[in-house]
Amino acid sequence: MTLRLAILPGDGIGPEVVDAALSILDAAKAADGLTYDSQRFPFSAAHFLETGHVLDDADLDTLRGFDAIFLGAVGGLPNDPRLAGGVIEKGILLKLRFALDQYINLRPVQLYPGIETPLKNKVPEDIDFVVVRENTEDLYCGLGGVAREKTPHEVSNQTMLATRFGVERCVRYAFELARTRPRKHLTLVHKTNVLTFVGQTWHRTFTEVAGDYSDVETAYHHVDACCMYMVNAPEVYDTVVVPNMFGDIITDLGAAIAGGMGIASSGNLNPDGAAPSMFEPVHGSAPDIAGQNKANPIATIDSLGLLLRETGRIKHDETAIKCGQRIGAAVKKVTPNFTGKSLDRSGYGTDDIAKMVIDAL
Ligand code: IPM
Ligand code: MG
């Protein structure tokens, strides 16, 4: 089949890293017999500042017509008052995740060969897990409000939400994923000793669903302890399932231990294929280095590999899966070139790294 890709290059370094990744796709596709069509969309902070348009329902309908969405990075300069209140984060990223029911945020945490981890004495075998972050509930629902704003009596609240349906579909996805990995081990991360209401929904659902997966070993960690283990003993993790807010926090920690934001890929999945999934590097738009051929495109290239593998799985397209696997393997062949160098200041340009991956293909 011909894969229909919606490309959202976004802001800052987004367009460069997306173009680098697409150059790899163009190099890879012939060998695998993959064909794709793509269309670019301008949704970004820059587009908003220029036109006042963020992303509306008609845009969402257009995007629904694609098999997958590939996003570079969105966001303008920090502290730009015109972008205050999360207008871009809420208006583009979260809107896509919620409207397209991308209920799984898949974030691999894997130390690649040659990449330096800040953790002493840890090697690639020690840091190899995947975080399944619930992506449509929890504190991210925007439930809450503020009254008597900007007065001494200001009062605000924001509510954590867990639905049995939302938790169960996420937990089931995590068990299915854990089952396909060699260790078959799944850890639930929460804070059930304090967040007893939402915590019990998660814990009970996890325990009940575990009954259907007797081949998967399970564990439970409080989120604070998880942060400690991720630093002291990351090897305890194989698959981790976690609600949205805690997942946001631990996946930045995960990116850091695996070498930094230049390496962290992610997918926002609608695993049922009812709407397109979206793939993006975890990093931001880094406006300070935009347009200078300095951005490391590895995270974006890896996200493209993930796009092909996951979209292939959802659409039962072996060609896309194979192409995605080859791109993933090529990335791992290239990372040893970073031995002894920092990911951000390696001296390699964006285009050098793209070329290395193409050669490795
Ligand atoms: C992420 C980001 C987003 C999130 C922000 C930009 C809204 O931190 O993808 O992890 O909180 O999910
Ligand atoms: Mg985050």
PDB file of C-alpha atoms in Angstrom, residues 23 50 101 138 227 232 329 349 355 357:
ATOM      1  CA  SER A  23      15.991  11.988   3.225  1.00  0.00           C
ATOM      2  CA  GLU A  50       1.673  35.116  11.462  1.00  0.00           C
ATOM      3  CA  ASP A 101      -7.555   9.460  20.577  1.00  0.00           C
ATOM      4  CA  ASP A 138      -5.086  12.322  34.186  1.00  0.00           C
ATOM      5  CA  CYS A 227      12.955   7.997  39.679  1.00  0.00           C
ATOM      6  CA  ASN A 232      20.548   3.639  40.423  1.00  0.00           C
ATOM      7  CA  ALA A 329      19.095  -0.823  12.781  1.00  0.00           C
ATOM      8  CA  GLY A 349      26.220  18.667  11.294  1.00  0.00           C
ATOM      9  CA  LYS A 355      24.381  10.909   5.572  1.00  0.00           C
ATOM     10  CA  VAL A 357      22.474   6.867   8.545  1.00  0.00           C
TER      11      VAL A 357
END
